[in-house]
PDB file of C-alpha atoms and ligand atoms in Angstrom:
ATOM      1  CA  UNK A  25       6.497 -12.108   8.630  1.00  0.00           C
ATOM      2  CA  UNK A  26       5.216 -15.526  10.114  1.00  0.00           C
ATOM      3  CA  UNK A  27       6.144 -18.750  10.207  1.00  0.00           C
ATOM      4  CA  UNK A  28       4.263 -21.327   8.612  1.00  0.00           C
ATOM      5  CA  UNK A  29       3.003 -23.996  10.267  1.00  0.00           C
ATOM      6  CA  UNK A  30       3.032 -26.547   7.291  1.00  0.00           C
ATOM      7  CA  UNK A  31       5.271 -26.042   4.257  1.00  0.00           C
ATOM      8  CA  UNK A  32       2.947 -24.320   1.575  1.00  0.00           C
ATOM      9  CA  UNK A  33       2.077 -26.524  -1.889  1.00  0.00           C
ATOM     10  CA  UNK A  34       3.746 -24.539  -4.265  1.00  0.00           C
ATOM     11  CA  UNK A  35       1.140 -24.367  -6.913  1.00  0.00           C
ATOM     12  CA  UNK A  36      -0.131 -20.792  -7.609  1.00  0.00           C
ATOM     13  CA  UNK A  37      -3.506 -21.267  -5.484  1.00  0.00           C
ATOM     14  CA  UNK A  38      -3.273 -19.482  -2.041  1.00  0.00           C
ATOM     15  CA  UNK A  39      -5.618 -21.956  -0.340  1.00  0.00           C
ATOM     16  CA  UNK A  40      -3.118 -22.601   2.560  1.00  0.00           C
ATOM     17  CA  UNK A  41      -4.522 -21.965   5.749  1.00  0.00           C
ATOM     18  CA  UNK A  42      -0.778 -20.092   6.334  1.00  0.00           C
ATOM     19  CA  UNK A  43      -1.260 -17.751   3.634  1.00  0.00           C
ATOM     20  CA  UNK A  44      -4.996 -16.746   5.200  1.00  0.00           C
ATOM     21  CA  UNK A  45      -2.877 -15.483   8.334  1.00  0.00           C
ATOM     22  CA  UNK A  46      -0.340 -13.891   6.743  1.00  0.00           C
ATOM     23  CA  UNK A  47      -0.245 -10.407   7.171  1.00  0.00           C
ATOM     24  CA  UNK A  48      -1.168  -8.412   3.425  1.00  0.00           C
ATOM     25  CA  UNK A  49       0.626  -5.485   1.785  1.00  0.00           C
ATOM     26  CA  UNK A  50      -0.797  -3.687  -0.920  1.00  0.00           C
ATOM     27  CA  UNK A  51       1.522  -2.107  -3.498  1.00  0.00           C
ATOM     28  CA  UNK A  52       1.086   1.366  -4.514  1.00  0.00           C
ATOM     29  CA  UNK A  53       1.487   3.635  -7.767  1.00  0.00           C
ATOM     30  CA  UNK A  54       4.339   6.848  -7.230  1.00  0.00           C
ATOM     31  CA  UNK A  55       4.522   7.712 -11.094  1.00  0.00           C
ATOM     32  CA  UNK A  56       1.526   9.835 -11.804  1.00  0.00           C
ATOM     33  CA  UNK A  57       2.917  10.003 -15.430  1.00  0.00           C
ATOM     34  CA  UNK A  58       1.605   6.128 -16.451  1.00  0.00           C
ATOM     35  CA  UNK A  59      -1.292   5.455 -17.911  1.00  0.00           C
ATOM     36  CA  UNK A  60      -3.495   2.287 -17.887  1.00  0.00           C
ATOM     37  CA  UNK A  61      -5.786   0.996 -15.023  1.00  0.00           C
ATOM     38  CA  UNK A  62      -4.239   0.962 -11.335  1.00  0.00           C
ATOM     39  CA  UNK A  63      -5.052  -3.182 -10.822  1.00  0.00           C
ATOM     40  CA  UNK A  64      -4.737  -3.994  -7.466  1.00  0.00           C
ATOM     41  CA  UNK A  65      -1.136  -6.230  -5.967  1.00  0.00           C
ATOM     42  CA  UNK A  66      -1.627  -8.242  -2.717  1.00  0.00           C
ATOM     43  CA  UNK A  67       1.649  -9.785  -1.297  1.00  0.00           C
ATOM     44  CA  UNK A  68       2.152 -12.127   1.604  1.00  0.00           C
ATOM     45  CA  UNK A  69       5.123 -13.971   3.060  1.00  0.00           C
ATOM     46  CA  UNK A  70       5.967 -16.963   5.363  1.00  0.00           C
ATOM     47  CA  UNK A  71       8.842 -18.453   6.273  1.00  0.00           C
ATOM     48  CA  UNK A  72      10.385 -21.807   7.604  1.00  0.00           C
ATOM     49  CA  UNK A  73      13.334 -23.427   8.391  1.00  0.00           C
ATOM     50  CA  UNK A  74      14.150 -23.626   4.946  1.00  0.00           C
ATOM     51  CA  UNK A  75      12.448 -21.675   2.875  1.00  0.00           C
ATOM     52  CA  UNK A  76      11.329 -17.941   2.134  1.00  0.00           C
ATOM     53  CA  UNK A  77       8.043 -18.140   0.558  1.00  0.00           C
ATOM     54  CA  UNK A  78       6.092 -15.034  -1.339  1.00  0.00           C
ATOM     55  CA  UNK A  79       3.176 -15.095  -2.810  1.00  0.00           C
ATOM     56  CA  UNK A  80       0.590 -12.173  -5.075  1.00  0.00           C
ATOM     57  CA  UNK A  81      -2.177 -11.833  -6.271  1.00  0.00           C
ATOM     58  CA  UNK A  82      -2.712  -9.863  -9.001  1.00  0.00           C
ATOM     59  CA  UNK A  83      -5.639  -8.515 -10.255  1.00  0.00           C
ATOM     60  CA  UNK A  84      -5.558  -8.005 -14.327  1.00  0.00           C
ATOM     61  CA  UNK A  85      -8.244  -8.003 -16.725  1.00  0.00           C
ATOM     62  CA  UNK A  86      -5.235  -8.768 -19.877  1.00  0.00           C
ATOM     63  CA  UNK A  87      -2.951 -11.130 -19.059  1.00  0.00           C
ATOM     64  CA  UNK A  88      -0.077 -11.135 -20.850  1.00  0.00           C
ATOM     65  CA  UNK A  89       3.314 -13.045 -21.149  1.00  0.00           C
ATOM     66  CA  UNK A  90       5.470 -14.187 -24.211  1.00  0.00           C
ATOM     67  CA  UNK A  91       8.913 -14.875 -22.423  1.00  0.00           C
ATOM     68  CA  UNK A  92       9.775 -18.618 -21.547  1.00  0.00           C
ATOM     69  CA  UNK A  93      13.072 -19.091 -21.031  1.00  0.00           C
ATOM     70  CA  UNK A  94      15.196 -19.070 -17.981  1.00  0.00           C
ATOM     71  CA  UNK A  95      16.656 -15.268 -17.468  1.00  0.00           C
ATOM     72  CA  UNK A  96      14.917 -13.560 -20.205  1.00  0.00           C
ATOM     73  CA  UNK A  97      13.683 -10.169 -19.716  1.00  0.00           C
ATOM     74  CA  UNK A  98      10.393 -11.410 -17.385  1.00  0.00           C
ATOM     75  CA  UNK A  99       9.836  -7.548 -16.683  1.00  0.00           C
ATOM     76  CA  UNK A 100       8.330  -7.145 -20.036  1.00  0.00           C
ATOM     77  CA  UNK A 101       5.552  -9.599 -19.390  1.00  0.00           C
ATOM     78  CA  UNK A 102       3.016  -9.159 -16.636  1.00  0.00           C
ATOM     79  CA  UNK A 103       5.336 -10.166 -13.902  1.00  0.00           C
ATOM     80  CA  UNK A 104       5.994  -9.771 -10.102  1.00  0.00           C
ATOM     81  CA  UNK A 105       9.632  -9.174  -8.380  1.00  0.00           C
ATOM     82  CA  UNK A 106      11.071  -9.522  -5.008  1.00  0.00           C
ATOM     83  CA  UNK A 107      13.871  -7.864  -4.415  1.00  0.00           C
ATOM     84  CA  UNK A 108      15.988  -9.465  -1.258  1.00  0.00           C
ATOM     85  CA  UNK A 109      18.678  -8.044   0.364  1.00  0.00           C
ATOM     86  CA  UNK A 110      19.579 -10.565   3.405  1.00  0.00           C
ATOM     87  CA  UNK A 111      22.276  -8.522   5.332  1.00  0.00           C
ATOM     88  CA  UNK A 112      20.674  -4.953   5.440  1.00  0.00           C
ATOM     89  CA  UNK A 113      24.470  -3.527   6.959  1.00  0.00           C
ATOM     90  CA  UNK A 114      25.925  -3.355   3.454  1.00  0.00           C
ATOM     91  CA  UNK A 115      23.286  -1.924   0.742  1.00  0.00           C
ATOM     92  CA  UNK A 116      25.921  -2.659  -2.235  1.00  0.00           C
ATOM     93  CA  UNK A 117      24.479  -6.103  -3.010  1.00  0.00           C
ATOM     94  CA  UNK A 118      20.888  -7.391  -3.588  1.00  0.00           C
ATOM     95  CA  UNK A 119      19.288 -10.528  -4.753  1.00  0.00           C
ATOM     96  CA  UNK A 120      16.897  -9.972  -7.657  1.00  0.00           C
ATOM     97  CA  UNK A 121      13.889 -12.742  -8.428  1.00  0.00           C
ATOM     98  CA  UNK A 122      11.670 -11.341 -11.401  1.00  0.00           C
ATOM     99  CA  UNK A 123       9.144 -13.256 -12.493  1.00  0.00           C
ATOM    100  CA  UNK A 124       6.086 -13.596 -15.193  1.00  0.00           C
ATOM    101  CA  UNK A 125       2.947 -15.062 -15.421  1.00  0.00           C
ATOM    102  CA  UNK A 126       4.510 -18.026 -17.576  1.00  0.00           C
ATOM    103  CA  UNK A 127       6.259 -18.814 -13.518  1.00  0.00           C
ATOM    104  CA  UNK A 128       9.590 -17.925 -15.785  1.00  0.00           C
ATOM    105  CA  UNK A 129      12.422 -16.464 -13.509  1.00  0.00           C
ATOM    106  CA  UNK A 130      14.904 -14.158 -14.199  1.00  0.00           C
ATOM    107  CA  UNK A 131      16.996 -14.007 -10.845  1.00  0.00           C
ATOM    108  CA  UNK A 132      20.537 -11.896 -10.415  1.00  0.00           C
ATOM    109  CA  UNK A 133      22.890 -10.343  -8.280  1.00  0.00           C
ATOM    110  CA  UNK A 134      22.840  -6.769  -9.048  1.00  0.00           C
ATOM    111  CA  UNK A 135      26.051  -5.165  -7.389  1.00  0.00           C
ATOM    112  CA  UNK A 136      26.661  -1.304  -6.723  1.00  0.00           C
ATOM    113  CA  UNK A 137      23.454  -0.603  -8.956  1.00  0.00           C
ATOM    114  CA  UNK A 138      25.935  -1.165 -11.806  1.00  0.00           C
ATOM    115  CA  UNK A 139      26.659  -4.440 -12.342  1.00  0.00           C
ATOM    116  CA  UNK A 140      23.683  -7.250 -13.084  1.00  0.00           C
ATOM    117  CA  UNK A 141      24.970 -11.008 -12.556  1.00  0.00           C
ATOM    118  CA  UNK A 142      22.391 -12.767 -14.532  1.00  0.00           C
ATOM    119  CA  UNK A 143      24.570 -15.988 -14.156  1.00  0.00           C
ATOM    120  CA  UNK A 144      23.346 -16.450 -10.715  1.00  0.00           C
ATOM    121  CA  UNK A 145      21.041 -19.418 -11.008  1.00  0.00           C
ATOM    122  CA  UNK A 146      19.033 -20.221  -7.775  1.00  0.00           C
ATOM    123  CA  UNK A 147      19.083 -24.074  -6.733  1.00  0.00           C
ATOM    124  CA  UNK A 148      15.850 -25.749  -5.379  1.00  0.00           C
ATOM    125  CA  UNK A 149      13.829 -23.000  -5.639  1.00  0.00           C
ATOM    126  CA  UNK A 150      10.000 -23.622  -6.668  1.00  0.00           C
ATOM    127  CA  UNK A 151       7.743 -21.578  -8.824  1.00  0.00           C
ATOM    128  CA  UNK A 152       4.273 -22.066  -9.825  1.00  0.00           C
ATOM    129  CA  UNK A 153       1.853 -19.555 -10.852  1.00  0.00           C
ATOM    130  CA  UNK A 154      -2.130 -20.285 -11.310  1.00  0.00           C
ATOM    131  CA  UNK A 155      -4.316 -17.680 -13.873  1.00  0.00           C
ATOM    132  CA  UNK A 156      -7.884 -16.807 -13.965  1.00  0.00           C
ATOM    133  CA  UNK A 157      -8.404 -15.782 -17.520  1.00  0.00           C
ATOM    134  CA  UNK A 158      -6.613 -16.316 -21.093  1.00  0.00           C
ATOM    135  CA  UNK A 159      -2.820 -15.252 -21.347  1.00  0.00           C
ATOM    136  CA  UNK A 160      -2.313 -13.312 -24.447  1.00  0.00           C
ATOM    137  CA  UNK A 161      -6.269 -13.058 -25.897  1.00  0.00           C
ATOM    138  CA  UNK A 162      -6.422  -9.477 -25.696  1.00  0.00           C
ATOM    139  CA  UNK A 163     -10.413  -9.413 -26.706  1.00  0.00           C
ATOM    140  CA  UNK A 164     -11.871 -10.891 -23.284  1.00  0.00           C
ATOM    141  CA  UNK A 165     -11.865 -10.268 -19.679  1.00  0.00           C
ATOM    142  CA  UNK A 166      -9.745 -11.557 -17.253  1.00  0.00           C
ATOM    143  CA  UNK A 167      -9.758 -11.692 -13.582  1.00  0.00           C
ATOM    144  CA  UNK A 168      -5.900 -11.923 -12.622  1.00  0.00           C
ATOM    145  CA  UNK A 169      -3.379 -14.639 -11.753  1.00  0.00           C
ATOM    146  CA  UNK A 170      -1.287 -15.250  -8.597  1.00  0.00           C
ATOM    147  CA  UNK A 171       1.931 -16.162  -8.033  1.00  0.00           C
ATOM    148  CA  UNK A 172       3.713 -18.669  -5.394  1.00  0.00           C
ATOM    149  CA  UNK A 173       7.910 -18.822  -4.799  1.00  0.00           C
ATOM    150  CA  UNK A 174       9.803 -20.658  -2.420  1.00  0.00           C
ATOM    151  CA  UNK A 175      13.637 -19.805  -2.023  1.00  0.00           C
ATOM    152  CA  UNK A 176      15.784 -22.125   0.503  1.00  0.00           C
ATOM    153  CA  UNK A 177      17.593 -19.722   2.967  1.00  0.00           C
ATOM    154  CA  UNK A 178      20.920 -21.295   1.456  1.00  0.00           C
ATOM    155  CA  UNK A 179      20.974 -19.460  -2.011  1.00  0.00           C
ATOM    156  CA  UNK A 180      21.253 -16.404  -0.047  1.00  0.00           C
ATOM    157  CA  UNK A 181      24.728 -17.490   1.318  1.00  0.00           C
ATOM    158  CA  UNK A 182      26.711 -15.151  -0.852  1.00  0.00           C
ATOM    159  CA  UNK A 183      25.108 -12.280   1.224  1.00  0.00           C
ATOM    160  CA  UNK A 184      24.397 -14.097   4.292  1.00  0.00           C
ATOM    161  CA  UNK A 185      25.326 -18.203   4.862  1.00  0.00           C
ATOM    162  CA  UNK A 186      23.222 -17.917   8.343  1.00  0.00           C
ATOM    163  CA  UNK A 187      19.876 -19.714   8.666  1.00  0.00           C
ATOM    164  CA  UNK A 188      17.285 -16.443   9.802  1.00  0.00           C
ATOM    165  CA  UNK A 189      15.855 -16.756  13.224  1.00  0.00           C
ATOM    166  CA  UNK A 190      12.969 -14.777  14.703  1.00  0.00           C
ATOM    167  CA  UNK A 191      13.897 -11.357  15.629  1.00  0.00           C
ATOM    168  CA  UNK A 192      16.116 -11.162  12.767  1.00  0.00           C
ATOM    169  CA  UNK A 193      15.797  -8.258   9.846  1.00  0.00           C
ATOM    170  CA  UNK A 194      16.107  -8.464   6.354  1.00  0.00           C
ATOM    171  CA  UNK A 195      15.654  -5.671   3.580  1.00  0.00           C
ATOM    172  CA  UNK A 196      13.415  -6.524   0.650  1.00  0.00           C
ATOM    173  CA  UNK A 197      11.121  -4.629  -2.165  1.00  0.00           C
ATOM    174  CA  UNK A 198       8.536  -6.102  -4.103  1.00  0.00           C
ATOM    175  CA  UNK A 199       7.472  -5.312  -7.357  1.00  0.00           C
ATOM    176  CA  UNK A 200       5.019  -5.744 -10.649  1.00  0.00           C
ATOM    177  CA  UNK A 201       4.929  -4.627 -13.883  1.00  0.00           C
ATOM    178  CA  UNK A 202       1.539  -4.695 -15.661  1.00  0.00           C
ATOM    179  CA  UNK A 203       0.292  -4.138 -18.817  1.00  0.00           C
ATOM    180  CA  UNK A 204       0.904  -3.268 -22.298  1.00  0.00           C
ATOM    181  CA  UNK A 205       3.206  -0.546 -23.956  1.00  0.00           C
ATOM    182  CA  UNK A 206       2.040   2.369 -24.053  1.00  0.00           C
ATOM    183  CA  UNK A 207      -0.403   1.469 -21.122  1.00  0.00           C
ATOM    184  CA  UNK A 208       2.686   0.150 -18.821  1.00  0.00           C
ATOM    185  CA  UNK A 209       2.773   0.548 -15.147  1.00  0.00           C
ATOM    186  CA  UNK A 210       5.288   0.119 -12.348  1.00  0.00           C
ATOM    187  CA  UNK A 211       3.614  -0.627  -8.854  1.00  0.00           C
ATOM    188  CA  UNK A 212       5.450  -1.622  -5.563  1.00  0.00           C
ATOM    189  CA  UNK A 213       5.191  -2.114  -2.193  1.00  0.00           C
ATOM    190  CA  UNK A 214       7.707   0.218  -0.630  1.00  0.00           C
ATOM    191  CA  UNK A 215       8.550   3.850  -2.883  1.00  0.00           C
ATOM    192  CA  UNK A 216      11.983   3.667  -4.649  1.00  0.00           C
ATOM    193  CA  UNK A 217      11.724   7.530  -4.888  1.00  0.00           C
ATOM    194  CA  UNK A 218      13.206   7.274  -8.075  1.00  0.00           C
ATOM    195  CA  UNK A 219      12.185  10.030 -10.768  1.00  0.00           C
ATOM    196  CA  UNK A 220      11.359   7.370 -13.634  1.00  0.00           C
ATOM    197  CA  UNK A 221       9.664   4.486 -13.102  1.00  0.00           C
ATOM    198  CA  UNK A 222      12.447   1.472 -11.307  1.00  0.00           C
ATOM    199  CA  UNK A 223      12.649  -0.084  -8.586  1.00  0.00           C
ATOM    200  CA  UNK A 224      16.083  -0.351  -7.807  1.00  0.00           C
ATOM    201  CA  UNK A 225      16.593   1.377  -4.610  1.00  0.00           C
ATOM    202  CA  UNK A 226      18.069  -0.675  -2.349  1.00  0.00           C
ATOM    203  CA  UNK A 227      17.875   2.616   0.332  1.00  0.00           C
ATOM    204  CA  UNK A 228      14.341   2.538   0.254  1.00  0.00           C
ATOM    205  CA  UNK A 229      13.864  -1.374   1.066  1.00  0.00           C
ATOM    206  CA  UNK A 230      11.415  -1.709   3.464  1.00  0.00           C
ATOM    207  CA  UNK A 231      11.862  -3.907   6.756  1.00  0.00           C
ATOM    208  CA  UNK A 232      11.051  -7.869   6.915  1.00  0.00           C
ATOM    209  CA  UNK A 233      11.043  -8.859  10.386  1.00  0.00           C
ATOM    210  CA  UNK A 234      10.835 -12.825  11.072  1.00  0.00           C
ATOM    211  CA  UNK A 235       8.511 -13.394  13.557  1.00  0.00           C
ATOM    212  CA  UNK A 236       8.154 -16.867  15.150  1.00  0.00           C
TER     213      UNK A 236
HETATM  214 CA1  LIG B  26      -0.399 -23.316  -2.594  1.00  0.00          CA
HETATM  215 CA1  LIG B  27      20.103 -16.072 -13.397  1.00  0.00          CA
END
């Protein structure tokens, strides 16, 4: 994961020169059981100082969101997660950001796979999401939406109250839901090898390496 060389505009459109550089990952489908159209997930990330930035881009020709409020269920809407964990020698703990197409978040702790901590707010975070199409018209065609977060490295100090510096490693997963029930599908970047569709494997993170 780079650096960026100029702090990102956090406004849903990926027109930073940064975000061109960034290397891509693609997310991929393990549950052969769910239906619905495969619509393509590209994630990037940067980092500075300060912040951890994500972004995706998600293809979707139905856009669809109804929650609004702060930590409402965000995975029932077409919505994008990032799963963080910030000091990959303990895998009891992760930060969870999941977040909709409205740019509503839903963050946690989630301890021992047990134990969700909802009342976790993030501080000075910024979220902004920009669509191509209608949200919620179900009778035309859309063309997707994408997605832009940036987290300050300090809301990760229950995990980890050190600033990241190149070389370092973190563990992380990154999500989406998509779709409609019955036609509801679960795609991420690295497999959770889980037998239902979820994502929460924190022994399948994959590696983010900061790279100056
Ligand atoms: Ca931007
Ligand atoms: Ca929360």
């Amino acid at each position: 994961m780079r650096r960026a060389s100029v702090r990102p505009t956090i406004d849903g459109k990926l027109t930073e020169a940064d975000w061109k550089r960034a290397d891509a990952v693609t997310f991929q489908f393990p549950w052969t059981e769910q239906t619905g159209a495969k619509q393509k997930t590209t994630a990037r990330l940067l980092w500075d100082d300060e912040f951890l930035y994500i972004s995706y881009e998600c293809e979707d020709a139905d856009i669809t969101a109804h929650y609004t409020k702060r930590d409402d269920p965000t995975y029932k809407d077409d919505a994008v997660e990032a799963f963080i964990n910030p000091r990959p020698s303990q895998t009891d703990a992760y930060f969870g950001f999941e977040m909709n197409v409205r740019a509503v978040m839903f963050d946690y702790i989630y301890f021992q796979a047990k134990y969700l901590v909802k009342r976790m707010n993030l501080e000075g975070f910024q979220l902004a999401t920009h669509s191509n199409g209608t949200m919620n018209a179900s009778g035309d065609k859309d063309q997707g939406w994408n997605l832009e977060v940036a987290i300050p490295f300090s809301e990760f100090e229950p995990l980890n109250s050190t600033t990241p510096k190149a070389g370092d490693n973190w563990t992380i997963n990154l999500n989406r839901w998509d779709g409609v029930e019955p036609d509801r599908r679960l795609s991420l970047w690295s497999d959770s090898a889980m037998v239902q569709p979820n994502p929460h494997n924190i022994r399948r993170f994959g590696t983010m390496v900061f790279v100056r």
